[in-house]
GROMACS .gro file of C-alpha atoms in nm:
model
  481
    1MET     CA    1   0.685   0.426   2.019
    2ASN     CA    2   0.488   0.414   2.348
    3TRP     CA    3   0.159   0.350   2.179
    4GLU     CA    4  -0.007   0.038   2.050
    5VAL     CA    5  -0.225   0.077   1.749
    6VAL     CA    6  -0.566  -0.104   1.737
    7ILE     CA    7  -0.723  -0.131   1.395
    8GLY     CA    8  -1.052  -0.283   1.267
    9LEU     CA    9  -1.150  -0.272   0.903
   10GLU     CA   10  -1.483  -0.262   0.718
   11ILE     CA   11  -1.451  -0.363   0.360
   12HIS     CA   12  -1.727  -0.282   0.115
   13THR     CA   13  -1.719  -0.530  -0.178
   14GLN     CA   14  -1.944  -0.479  -0.477
   15LEU     CA   15  -2.065  -0.815  -0.598
   16SER     CA   16  -2.030  -0.900  -0.969
   17THR     CA   17  -2.402  -0.968  -1.034
   18LYS     CA   18  -2.562  -0.866  -1.357
   19SER     CA   19  -2.849  -0.683  -1.185
   20LYS     CA   20  -2.903  -0.502  -0.854
   21LEU     CA   21  -2.970  -0.637  -0.516
   22PHE     CA   22  -3.351  -0.569  -0.517
   23SER     CA   23  -3.429  -0.472  -0.882
   24GLY     CA   24  -3.367  -0.579  -1.234
   25ALA     CA   25  -3.159  -0.269  -1.324
   26ALA     CA   26  -2.827  -0.342  -1.479
   27VAL     CA   27  -2.511  -0.306  -1.278
   28GLY     CA   28  -2.205  -0.152  -1.446
   29PHE     CA   29  -1.945   0.119  -1.414
   30GLY     CA   30  -1.930   0.424  -1.632
   31ALA     CA   31  -2.287   0.452  -1.772
   32GLU     CA   32  -2.445   0.789  -1.820
   33PRO     CA   33  -2.574   0.923  -1.485
   34ASN     CA   34  -2.917   0.801  -1.373
   35THR     CA   35  -2.957   0.563  -1.661
   36GLN     CA   36  -2.941   0.242  -1.452
   37THR     CA   37  -3.222   0.282  -1.201
   38THR     CA   38  -3.579   0.156  -1.148
   39LEU     CA   39  -3.871   0.265  -0.939
   40VAL     CA   40  -3.753   0.018  -0.672
   41ASP     CA   41  -3.407   0.178  -0.652
   42LEU     CA   42  -3.570   0.520  -0.615
   43GLY     CA   43  -3.799   0.400  -0.343
   44MET     CA   44  -4.118   0.501  -0.515
   45PRO     CA   45  -4.445   0.427  -0.339
   46GLY     CA   46  -4.573   0.082  -0.414
   47ALA     CA   47  -4.245  -0.042  -0.566
   48LEU     CA   48  -4.147  -0.367  -0.395
   49PRO     CA   49  -3.793  -0.519  -0.377
   50VAL     CA   50  -3.715  -0.870  -0.508
   51PHE     CA   51  -3.404  -1.034  -0.363
   52ASN     CA   52  -3.124  -1.117  -0.601
   53LYS     CA   53  -3.056  -1.497  -0.557
   54GLU     CA   54  -2.709  -1.467  -0.723
   55ALA     CA   55  -2.597  -1.221  -0.452
   56LEU     CA   56  -2.696  -1.476  -0.193
   57ARG     CA   57  -2.488  -1.755  -0.356
   58MET     CA   58  -2.187  -1.529  -0.366
   59ALA     CA   59  -2.219  -1.429   0.001
   60VAL     CA   60  -2.230  -1.797   0.093
   61MET     CA   61  -1.925  -1.868  -0.113
   62PHE     CA   62  -1.735  -1.602   0.063
   63GLY     CA   63  -1.846  -1.740   0.396
   64HIS     CA   64  -1.698  -2.077   0.322
   65ALA     CA   65  -1.374  -1.918   0.209
   66ILE     CA   66  -1.319  -1.733   0.539
   67ASN     CA   67  -1.393  -2.034   0.757
   68ALA     CA   68  -1.717  -1.864   0.878
   69GLU     CA   69  -2.048  -1.965   1.021
   70ILE     CA   70  -2.323  -1.941   0.760
   71GLY     CA   71  -2.643  -1.765   0.874
   72MET     CA   72  -2.907  -2.031   0.802
   73THR     CA   73  -3.173  -1.763   0.863
   74SER     CA   74  -3.072  -1.410   0.776
   75VAL     CA   75  -3.293  -1.096   0.798
   76PHE     CA   76  -3.289  -0.774   0.604
   77ALA     CA   77  -3.331  -0.450   0.800
   78ARG     CA   78  -3.389  -0.088   0.725
   79LYS     CA   79  -3.103   0.137   0.834
   80ASN     CA   80  -3.252   0.481   0.850
   81TYR     CA   81  -3.052   0.796   0.781
   82PHE     CA   82  -3.070   1.096   0.554
   83TYR     CA   83  -2.824   1.153   0.280
   84PRO     CA   84  -2.872   1.329  -0.054
   85ASP     CA   85  -2.785   1.014  -0.265
   86LEU     CA   86  -3.008   0.783  -0.055
   87PRO     CA   87  -3.352   0.868  -0.207
   88LYS     CA   88  -3.552   0.625   0.013
   89GLY     CA   89  -3.422   0.773   0.333
   90TYR     CA   90  -3.302   0.428   0.448
   91GLN     CA   91  -3.062   0.163   0.334
   92THR     CA   92  -3.169  -0.197   0.317
   93SER     CA   93  -2.895  -0.392   0.507
   94GLN     CA   94  -2.853  -0.658   0.774
   95MET     CA   95  -2.788  -0.617   1.135
   96ASP     CA   96  -2.863  -0.882   1.399
   97HIS     CA   97  -2.889  -1.172   1.158
   98PRO     CA   98  -2.629  -1.151   0.880
   99ILE     CA   99  -2.576  -1.399   0.605
  100VAL     CA  100  -2.223  -1.468   0.717
  101GLY     CA  101  -2.129  -1.492   1.084
  102LYS     CA  102  -1.800  -1.520   1.265
  103GLY     CA  103  -1.494  -1.633   1.076
  104TYR     CA  104  -1.119  -1.573   1.041
  105LEU     CA  105  -0.824  -1.542   0.800
  106ASP     CA  106  -0.455  -1.631   0.870
  107VAL     CA  107  -0.272  -1.351   0.714
  108MET     CA  108   0.097  -1.389   0.605
  109LEU     CA  109   0.311  -1.088   0.683
  110GLU     CA  110   0.625  -0.961   0.509
  111ASP     CA  111   0.858  -1.117   0.766
  112GLY     CA  112   0.707  -1.465   0.700
  113THR     CA  113   0.503  -1.477   1.024
  114THR     CA  114   0.126  -1.538   1.022
  115SER     CA  115  -0.126  -1.330   1.197
  116ARG     CA  116  -0.491  -1.445   1.261
  117VAL     CA  117  -0.761  -1.173   1.201
  118GLY     CA  118  -1.104  -1.247   1.328
  119ILE     CA  119  -1.401  -1.151   1.108
  120THR     CA  120  -1.717  -1.050   1.296
  121ARG     CA  121  -1.955  -1.084   1.008
  122ALA     CA  122  -2.011  -1.024   0.647
  123HIS     CA  123  -2.358  -0.890   0.561
  124LEU     CA  124  -2.544  -0.805   0.244
  125GLU     CA  125  -2.666  -0.454   0.178
  126GLU     CA  126  -2.744  -0.220  -0.106
  127ASP     CA  127  -2.507   0.055  -0.208
  128ALA     CA  128  -2.602   0.415  -0.200
  129GLY     CA  129  -2.586   0.654  -0.499
  130LYS     CA  130  -2.297   0.894  -0.557
  131SER     CA  131  -2.271   1.266  -0.501
  132LEU     CA  132  -2.076   1.448  -0.778
  133HIS     CA  133  -1.907   1.772  -0.675
  134GLU     CA  134  -1.709   1.860  -0.988
  135ASP     CA  135  -1.842   2.069  -1.287
  136PHE     CA  136  -2.155   2.187  -1.118
  137GLN     CA  137  -2.054   2.546  -1.038
  138GLY     CA  138  -2.097   2.525  -0.662
  139MET     CA  139  -2.377   2.271  -0.666
  140THR     CA  140  -2.376   1.894  -0.618
  141GLY     CA  141  -2.508   1.643  -0.875
  142ILE     CA  142  -2.654   1.311  -0.771
  143ASP     CA  143  -2.592   0.998  -0.977
  144LEU     CA  144  -2.819   0.706  -0.863
  145ASN     CA  145  -2.672   0.446  -1.097
  146ARG     CA  146  -2.487   0.285  -0.800
  147SER     CA  147  -2.798   0.291  -0.590
  148SER     CA  148  -2.894  -0.068  -0.485
  149THR     CA  149  -2.585  -0.233  -0.629
  150PRO     CA  150  -2.527  -0.542  -0.409
  151LEU     CA  151  -2.255  -0.499  -0.142
  152LEU     CA  152  -2.100  -0.748   0.085
  153GLU     CA  153  -1.962  -0.557   0.386
  154ILE     CA  154  -1.688  -0.754   0.556
  155VAL     CA  155  -1.630  -0.640   0.919
  156SER     CA  156  -1.304  -0.752   1.099
  157GLU     CA  157  -1.243  -0.776   1.469
  158PRO     CA  158  -1.004  -0.507   1.604
  159ASP     CA  159  -0.721  -0.759   1.582
  160ILE     CA  160  -0.485  -0.568   1.347
  161ARG     CA  161  -0.182  -0.399   1.501
  162SER     CA  162   0.004  -0.227   1.213
  163ALA     CA  163  -0.043  -0.056   0.877
  164LYS     CA  164   0.148  -0.347   0.706
  165GLU     CA  165  -0.083  -0.606   0.865
  166ALA     CA  166  -0.387  -0.412   0.753
  167VAL     CA  167  -0.269  -0.395   0.395
  168ALA     CA  168  -0.192  -0.762   0.402
  169TYR     CA  169  -0.532  -0.843   0.529
  170VAL     CA  170  -0.708  -0.624   0.272
  171LYS     CA  171  -0.489  -0.783  -0.008
  172MET     CA  172  -0.596  -1.128   0.114
  173ILE     CA  173  -0.968  -1.036   0.102
  174HIS     CA  174  -0.905  -0.884  -0.246
  175SER     CA  175  -0.742  -1.222  -0.350
  176ILE     CA  176  -1.024  -1.424  -0.218
  177VAL     CA  177  -1.309  -1.235  -0.381
  178THR     CA  178  -1.134  -1.220  -0.720
  179TYR     CA  179  -1.051  -1.592  -0.702
  180LEU     CA  180  -1.416  -1.673  -0.626
  181GLY     CA  181  -1.520  -1.444  -0.911
  182ILE     CA  182  -1.768  -1.256  -0.691
  183CYS     CA  183  -1.597  -0.920  -0.733
  184ASP     CA  184  -1.369  -0.766  -0.995
  185GLY     CA  185  -1.162  -0.597  -0.716
  186ASN     CA  186  -1.115  -0.278  -0.911
  187MET     CA  187  -1.054  -0.034  -0.628
  188ALA     CA  188  -1.019   0.267  -0.858
  189GLU     CA  189  -1.372   0.221  -0.973
  190GLY     CA  190  -1.504   0.166  -0.617
  191SER     CA  191  -1.559  -0.202  -0.639
  192MET     CA  192  -1.375  -0.241  -0.312
  193ARG     CA  193  -1.361   0.036  -0.056
  194CYS     CA  194  -1.228   0.030   0.308
  195ASP     CA  195  -1.325   0.203   0.620
  196ILE     CA  196  -1.045   0.216   0.884
  197ASN     CA  197  -1.132   0.213   1.255
  198LEU     CA  198  -0.820   0.319   1.451
  199SER     CA  199  -0.728   0.398   1.805
  200LEU     CA  200  -0.420   0.414   2.014
  201ARG     CA  201  -0.361   0.294   2.371
  202PRO     CA  202  -0.052   0.287   2.593
  203LYS     CA  203   0.151  -0.031   2.551
  204GLY     CA  204   0.038  -0.285   2.791
  205GLN     CA  205  -0.316  -0.137   2.849
  206LYS     CA  206  -0.610  -0.366   2.788
  207GLU     CA  207  -0.880  -0.109   2.739
  208TYR     CA  208  -0.921   0.036   2.389
  209GLY     CA  209  -0.866   0.403   2.326
  210THR     CA  210  -1.115   0.628   2.154
  211ARG     CA  211  -1.138   0.540   1.787
  212THR     CA  212  -1.181   0.731   1.473
  213GLU     CA  213  -1.318   0.608   1.145
  214ILE     CA  214  -1.150   0.697   0.809
  215LYS     CA  215  -1.403   0.647   0.531
  216ASN     CA  216  -1.383   0.509   0.186
  217VAL     CA  217  -1.011   0.456   0.119
  218ASN     CA  218  -0.979   0.298  -0.225
  219SER     CA  219  -0.620   0.171  -0.269
  220PHE     CA  220  -0.366  -0.046  -0.077
  221ARG     CA  221  -0.115   0.232  -0.082
  222PHE     CA  222  -0.366   0.488   0.054
  223ILE     CA  223  -0.474   0.249   0.325
  224GLU     CA  224  -0.116   0.223   0.452
  225LYS     CA  225  -0.053   0.597   0.431
  226ALA     CA  226  -0.385   0.690   0.592
  227ILE     CA  227  -0.309   0.459   0.887
  228TYR     CA  228   0.044   0.610   0.938
  229THR     CA  229  -0.099   0.955   0.909
  230GLU     CA  230  -0.375   0.901   1.163
  231ILE     CA  231  -0.136   0.722   1.408
  232GLU     CA  232   0.086   1.021   1.403
  233ARG     CA  233  -0.206   1.268   1.441
  234GLN     CA  234  -0.354   1.082   1.738
  235ALA     CA  235  -0.009   1.028   1.906
  236ASP     CA  236   0.063   1.398   1.888
  237ILE     CA  237  -0.270   1.490   2.049
  238LEU     CA  238  -0.231   1.233   2.334
  239GLU     CA  239   0.133   1.330   2.401
  240ASP     CA  240   0.023   1.688   2.431
  241GLY     CA  241  -0.231   1.604   2.688
  242GLY     CA  242  -0.536   1.623   2.459
  243ARG     CA  243  -0.804   1.374   2.396
  244ILE     CA  244  -0.919   1.200   2.080
  245VAL     CA  245  -1.268   1.295   1.954
  246GLN     CA  246  -1.476   1.003   1.819
  247GLU     CA  247  -1.553   1.104   1.464
  248THR     CA  248  -1.556   1.009   1.100
  249ARG     CA  249  -1.262   1.142   0.902
  250LEU     CA  250  -1.154   1.150   0.534
  251TYR     CA  251  -0.806   1.081   0.396
  252ASP     CA  252  -0.670   1.337   0.149
  253PRO     CA  253  -0.386   1.166  -0.044
  254GLU     CA  254  -0.268   1.494  -0.203
  255LYS     CA  255  -0.211   1.654   0.131
  256ASN     CA  256  -0.143   1.318   0.305
  257GLU     CA  257  -0.367   1.406   0.594
  258THR     CA  258  -0.695   1.308   0.748
  259ARG     CA  259  -0.958   1.566   0.811
  260SER     CA  260  -1.284   1.561   1.008
  261MET     CA  261  -1.597   1.472   0.813
  262ARG     CA  262  -1.857   1.444   1.098
  263SER     CA  263  -1.879   1.398   1.474
  264LYS     CA  264  -1.957   1.046   1.620
  265GLU     CA  265  -1.945   1.132   1.998
  266ASP     CA  266  -2.257   0.915   2.043
  267ALA     CA  267  -2.332   0.607   1.843
  268ASN     CA  268  -2.567   0.688   1.552
  269ASP     CA  269  -2.916   0.574   1.608
  270TYR     CA  270  -3.006   0.427   1.274
  271ARG     CA  271  -3.341   0.286   1.409
  272TYR     CA  272  -3.281  -0.056   1.249
  273PHE     CA  273  -3.600  -0.255   1.218
  274PRO     CA  274  -3.679  -0.562   0.999
  275CYS     CA  275  -3.772  -0.468   0.638
  276PRO     CA  276  -4.145  -0.525   0.599
  277ASP     CA  277  -4.109  -0.585   0.227
  278LEU     CA  278  -3.859  -0.869   0.253
  279LEU     CA  279  -3.910  -1.210   0.413
  280PRO     CA  280  -3.633  -1.382   0.616
  281VAL     CA  281  -3.395  -1.579   0.397
  282VAL     CA  282  -3.396  -1.942   0.513
  283LEU     CA  283  -3.122  -2.174   0.380
  284THR     CA  284  -3.116  -2.550   0.361
  285GLN     CA  285  -2.802  -2.746   0.462
  286GLU     CA  286  -2.811  -2.901   0.113
  287TYR     CA  287  -2.790  -2.554  -0.051
  288VAL     CA  288  -2.495  -2.449   0.171
  289ASP     CA  289  -2.312  -2.775   0.112
  290ASP     CA  290  -2.373  -2.765  -0.267
  291ILE     CA  291  -2.214  -2.419  -0.282
  292LYS     CA  292  -1.913  -2.532  -0.077
  293ALA     CA  293  -1.857  -2.828  -0.318
  294THR     CA  294  -1.827  -2.574  -0.615
  295LEU     CA  295  -1.560  -2.347  -0.462
  296PRO     CA  296  -1.252  -2.297  -0.676
  297GLU     CA  297  -0.907  -2.356  -0.549
  298LEU     CA  298  -0.840  -2.064  -0.303
  299PRO     CA  299  -0.513  -1.870  -0.279
  300SER     CA  300  -0.386  -2.052   0.031
  301GLN     CA  301  -0.466  -2.388  -0.130
  302LYS     CA  302  -0.296  -2.296  -0.452
  303ALA     CA  303   0.013  -2.179  -0.268
  304ALA     CA  304   0.031  -2.506  -0.082
  305ARG     CA  305   0.005  -2.695  -0.417
  306PHE     CA  306   0.274  -2.484  -0.575
  307GLN     CA  307   0.507  -2.579  -0.286
  308SER     CA  308   0.422  -2.952  -0.298
  309GLU     CA  309   0.401  -2.999  -0.683
  310HIS     CA  310   0.674  -2.759  -0.798
  311ALA     CA  311   0.900  -2.753  -0.493
  312LEU     CA  312   0.877  -2.373  -0.472
  313SER     CA  313   0.960  -2.183  -0.156
  314GLU     CA  314   0.680  -2.060   0.065
  315TYR     CA  315   0.757  -1.700  -0.032
  316ASP     CA  316   0.748  -1.775  -0.413
  317ALA     CA  317   0.432  -1.973  -0.380
  318ASN     CA  318   0.252  -1.705  -0.190
  319VAL     CA  319   0.362  -1.427  -0.437
  320LEU     CA  320   0.255  -1.636  -0.740
  321SER     CA  321  -0.077  -1.728  -0.586
  322SER     CA  322  -0.148  -1.367  -0.463
  323SER     CA  323  -0.374  -1.306  -0.767
  324ARG     CA  324  -0.560  -1.550  -0.972
  325ALA     CA  325  -0.433  -1.386  -1.292
  326MET     CA  326  -0.070  -1.425  -1.185
  327ALA     CA  327  -0.123  -1.785  -1.079
  328ASP     CA  328  -0.282  -1.872  -1.413
  329PHE     CA  329   0.003  -1.702  -1.606
  330PHE     CA  330   0.265  -1.888  -1.407
  331GLU     CA  331   0.094  -2.221  -1.465
  332ASN     CA  332   0.030  -2.170  -1.826
  333ALA     CA  333   0.391  -2.050  -1.887
  334ASN     CA  334   0.532  -2.348  -1.683
  335ASN     CA  335   0.317  -2.587  -1.890
  336VAL     CA  336   0.551  -2.482  -2.184
  337ALA     CA  337   0.874  -2.423  -2.007
  338LYS     CA  338   0.861  -2.738  -1.773
  339ASP     CA  339   1.077  -2.573  -1.514
  340ALA     CA  340   0.883  -2.422  -1.219
  341LYS     CA  341   1.169  -2.250  -1.047
  342LEU     CA  342   1.297  -2.082  -1.370
  343THR     CA  343   0.938  -1.974  -1.460
  344ALA     CA  344   0.871  -1.838  -1.107
  345ASN     CA  345   1.200  -1.637  -1.112
  346TRP     CA  346   1.123  -1.485  -1.450
  347VAL     CA  347   0.760  -1.402  -1.371
  348MET     CA  348   0.837  -1.239  -1.043
  349GLY     CA  349   1.153  -1.079  -1.182
  350GLU     CA  350   1.181  -0.956  -1.539
  351LEU     CA  351   0.806  -0.977  -1.632
  352SER     CA  352   0.696  -0.800  -1.320
  353LYS     CA  353   0.954  -0.532  -1.371
  354LEU     CA  354   0.812  -0.459  -1.715
  355LEU     CA  355   0.455  -0.461  -1.587
  356ASN     CA  356   0.539  -0.222  -1.308
  357GLN     CA  357   0.719   0.011  -1.555
  358GLU     CA  358   0.407   0.028  -1.775
  359GLN     CA  359   0.169   0.015  -1.474
  360LEU     CA  360  -0.011  -0.292  -1.621
  361ASP     CA  361  -0.185  -0.585  -1.463
  362ILE     CA  362  -0.052  -0.923  -1.558
  363GLU     CA  363  -0.375  -0.999  -1.747
  364ASN     CA  364  -0.291  -0.712  -1.986
  365SER     CA  365   0.063  -0.827  -2.049
  366PRO     CA  366   0.157  -0.788  -2.417
  367VAL     CA  367   0.346  -1.114  -2.389
  368SER     CA  368   0.121  -1.414  -2.341
  369ALA     CA  369   0.199  -1.691  -2.094
  370GLU     CA  370   0.259  -1.943  -2.366
  371ALA     CA  371   0.501  -1.701  -2.554
  372PHE     CA  372   0.674  -1.636  -2.230
  373GLY     CA  373   0.713  -2.012  -2.170
  374GLU     CA  374   0.869  -2.046  -2.512
  375LEU     CA  375   1.133  -1.787  -2.427
  376LEU     CA  376   1.215  -1.981  -2.111
  377VAL     CA  377   1.260  -2.295  -2.317
  378ARG     CA  378   1.536  -2.123  -2.515
  379ILE     CA  379   1.715  -2.034  -2.185
  380LYS     CA  380   1.678  -2.394  -2.074
  381ASP     CA  381   1.825  -2.546  -2.387
  382ASN     CA  382   2.114  -2.295  -2.392
  383THR     CA  383   1.996  -2.130  -2.723
  384ILE     CA  384   2.039  -1.797  -2.537
  385ASN     CA  385   2.175  -1.692  -2.200
  386GLY     CA  386   1.995  -1.500  -1.933
  387LYS     CA  387   2.128  -1.163  -2.033
  388THR     CA  388   2.030  -1.212  -2.398
  389ALA     CA  389   1.691  -1.341  -2.285
  390LYS     CA  390   1.615  -1.000  -2.122
  391ASP     CA  391   1.673  -0.834  -2.461
  392VAL     CA  392   1.454  -1.090  -2.632
  393LEU     CA  393   1.177  -1.034  -2.377
  394GLN     CA  394   1.192  -0.653  -2.438
  395ALA     CA  395   1.164  -0.714  -2.812
  396MET     CA  396   0.871  -0.945  -2.756
  397TRP     CA  397   0.706  -0.672  -2.532
  398ASN     CA  398   0.754  -0.425  -2.814
  399GLY     CA  399   0.561  -0.660  -3.061
  400GLU     CA  400   0.855  -0.766  -3.264
  401GLY     CA  401   0.751  -1.128  -3.276
  402SER     CA  402   0.807  -1.458  -3.096
  403ALA     CA  403   1.121  -1.545  -2.908
  404ASP     CA  404   1.244  -1.778  -3.190
  405ALA     CA  405   1.176  -1.522  -3.453
  406ILE     CA  406   1.369  -1.249  -3.272
  407ILE     CA  407   1.658  -1.477  -3.186
  408ASP     CA  408   1.692  -1.578  -3.550
  409ALA     CA  409   1.646  -1.224  -3.691
  410LYS     CA  410   1.909  -1.078  -3.458
  411GLY     CA  411   2.146  -1.370  -3.460
  412LEU     CA  412   2.141  -1.406  -3.083
  413LYS     CA  413   2.205  -1.779  -3.046
  414GLN     CA  414   2.471  -1.870  -2.789
  415VAL     CA  415   2.808  -1.994  -2.899
  416THR     CA  416   2.820  -2.349  -2.762
  417ASP     CA  417   3.098  -2.486  -2.993
  418THR     CA  418   3.381  -2.556  -2.755
  419GLY     CA  419   3.634  -2.521  -3.034
  420ALA     CA  420   3.517  -2.173  -3.118
  421ILE     CA  421   3.520  -2.080  -2.751
  422GLU     CA  422   3.875  -2.216  -2.704
  423ALA     CA  423   3.996  -2.009  -3.000
  424MET     CA  424   3.823  -1.694  -2.865
  425ILE     CA  425   3.988  -1.746  -2.519
  426GLN     CA  426   4.335  -1.804  -2.676
  427THR     CA  427   4.311  -1.476  -2.864
  428ILE     CA  428   4.223  -1.294  -2.535
  429LEU     CA  429   4.500  -1.460  -2.340
  430ASP     CA  430   4.753  -1.372  -2.615
  431ALA     CA  431   4.640  -1.012  -2.597
  432ASN     CA  432   4.664  -0.992  -2.210
  433THR     CA  433   4.993  -1.170  -2.123
  434ALA     CA  434   5.055  -0.940  -1.818
  435GLN     CA  435   4.717  -1.032  -1.662
  436VAL     CA  436   4.780  -1.398  -1.740
  437GLU     CA  437   5.112  -1.393  -1.565
  438GLN     CA  438   4.958  -1.209  -1.260
  439TYR     CA  439   4.675  -1.467  -1.246
  440ARG     CA  440   4.922  -1.760  -1.256
  441ALA     CA  441   5.134  -1.606  -0.976
  442ALA     CA  442   4.835  -1.543  -0.747
  443ASP     CA  443   4.693  -1.764  -0.475
  444GLU     CA  444   4.356  -1.940  -0.514
  445ASP     CA  445   4.152  -1.664  -0.347
  446LYS     CA  446   4.302  -1.398  -0.570
  447GLN     CA  447   4.254  -1.605  -0.873
  448LYS     CA  448   3.876  -1.629  -0.802
  449LYS     CA  449   3.854  -1.255  -0.803
  450MET     CA  450   4.072  -1.215  -1.109
  451ILE     CA  451   3.882  -1.458  -1.331
  452GLY     CA  452   3.600  -1.205  -1.374
  453PHE     CA  453   3.827  -0.991  -1.600
  454PHE     CA  454   3.887  -1.279  -1.837
  455VAL     CA  455   3.513  -1.386  -1.848
  456GLY     CA  456   3.415  -1.029  -1.921
  457GLN     CA  457   3.663  -1.008  -2.211
  458VAL     CA  458   3.521  -1.335  -2.354
  459MET     CA  459   3.162  -1.221  -2.321
  460LYS     CA  460   3.261  -0.885  -2.492
  461ALA     CA  461   3.441  -1.060  -2.780
  462SER     CA  462   3.132  -1.287  -2.825
  463GLN     CA  463   2.889  -1.005  -2.794
  464GLY     CA  464   2.725  -1.186  -2.507
  465LYS     CA  465   2.665  -1.501  -2.699
  466ALA     CA  466   2.925  -1.731  -2.540
  467ASN     CA  467   2.767  -1.988  -2.308
  468PRO     CA  468   2.887  -1.896  -1.956
  469GLY     CA  469   2.851  -2.254  -1.850
  470LEU     CA  470   3.116  -2.353  -2.108
  471VAL     CA  471   3.334  -2.041  -2.082
  472ASN     CA  472   3.431  -2.075  -1.717
  473PRO     CA  473   3.569  -2.431  -1.707
  474ILE     CA  474   3.752  -2.389  -2.046
  475LEU     CA  475   3.897  -2.055  -1.935
  476ILE     CA  476   4.019  -2.193  -1.603
  477LYS     CA  477   4.181  -2.486  -1.771
  478MET     CA  478   4.357  -2.272  -2.034
  479LEU     CA  479   4.478  -2.016  -1.774
  480LYS     CA  480   4.653  -2.297  -1.578
  481GLY     CA  481   4.852  -2.360  -1.895
   0.00000   0.00000   0.00000
């Protein structure tokens, strides 16, 4: 590829306040259209906004989490533009004096390297309403329930150089806001939406190319696909001698293409000016410091603790701490199992496999962390082996009871009686004299390959219940004669 991709992201994060940014209307997804609005949200004459103090606290929390400067004096401005679902004709936002200033995140990539992504600012603003195009017979419906929902818009520097890096960055932001409890992170419901600013330039060139903006992408997978699609589109145009038009585009996941939404040849003149109905927000150092003292353990801190306390690898620690729900499940299960490596392997392995098959989040797992830990105890104490444990987990998943109840009901306990195992092996050796003679005549390397046949026969005879840790040494001793 002769082109270098340059990406900057704008992430719109709905804050989990109980009421809206400037009114007492309830915030919630799924209510009947236009049932969660007030005169303030509709911009009626004489209706004055009142700033939501909880939204301010959440914004400052986020600022601390991204190593950012906190705006000790922030100002709300009116961003003027016409849109059908913006009844006031302007959006109350922040421009020159945002609540959160410059910060950064160190993002771990798939290959284990770390990339630092600068964050320009994170500002508070109200969300717009929503245009509904379905079921209106050629017309558009307007639902203003979302209007004035508090948003924190997180604007990155153009530091991202690949689709994978972009997704890793968005996942890290998602992890931080959910750890902090300031956003539920539900991208399908619009709690987090991402605008992708993307341009190409010849490798080695310092100047940026002409960028396009892809609006409102609402899943990690779609972010990655939209970036690849737009890279290919821009490269084709440039390699054919054309030029990129600065514009806003939409990503269509069904057709896997981006399409033009509106031109942005010139910067939009939103005519920002300070909102005359809202005073500047002035913070004290004590207020900022008190919020910092209440921050929960963040993903990077939790990953470091998992490595130091539980001797987990950097990879395992990062996977387990990637979401607060997974980290909590791991820790609660490990409190029962008392074996961090075993717990980590089973959470990231068999449990994640079942969750993915059912498309469930870990917080909706039908097997609780405590019950999962009890299953791991039975692996540790050799009541069952790993293969049998998978069957027990599936039965627990299906609601058949606890690990102990399933093991007892199905007679799944491992055979650990050495006398019983020796008798079983002797029967198999007597029935396979030719293979025994071949084994004894072979060199050491061949014997290592041939041993699997005898182990398989023992496990088959025991219906998988023989303890492999006992089978192998006894088998090798008896084969030697």
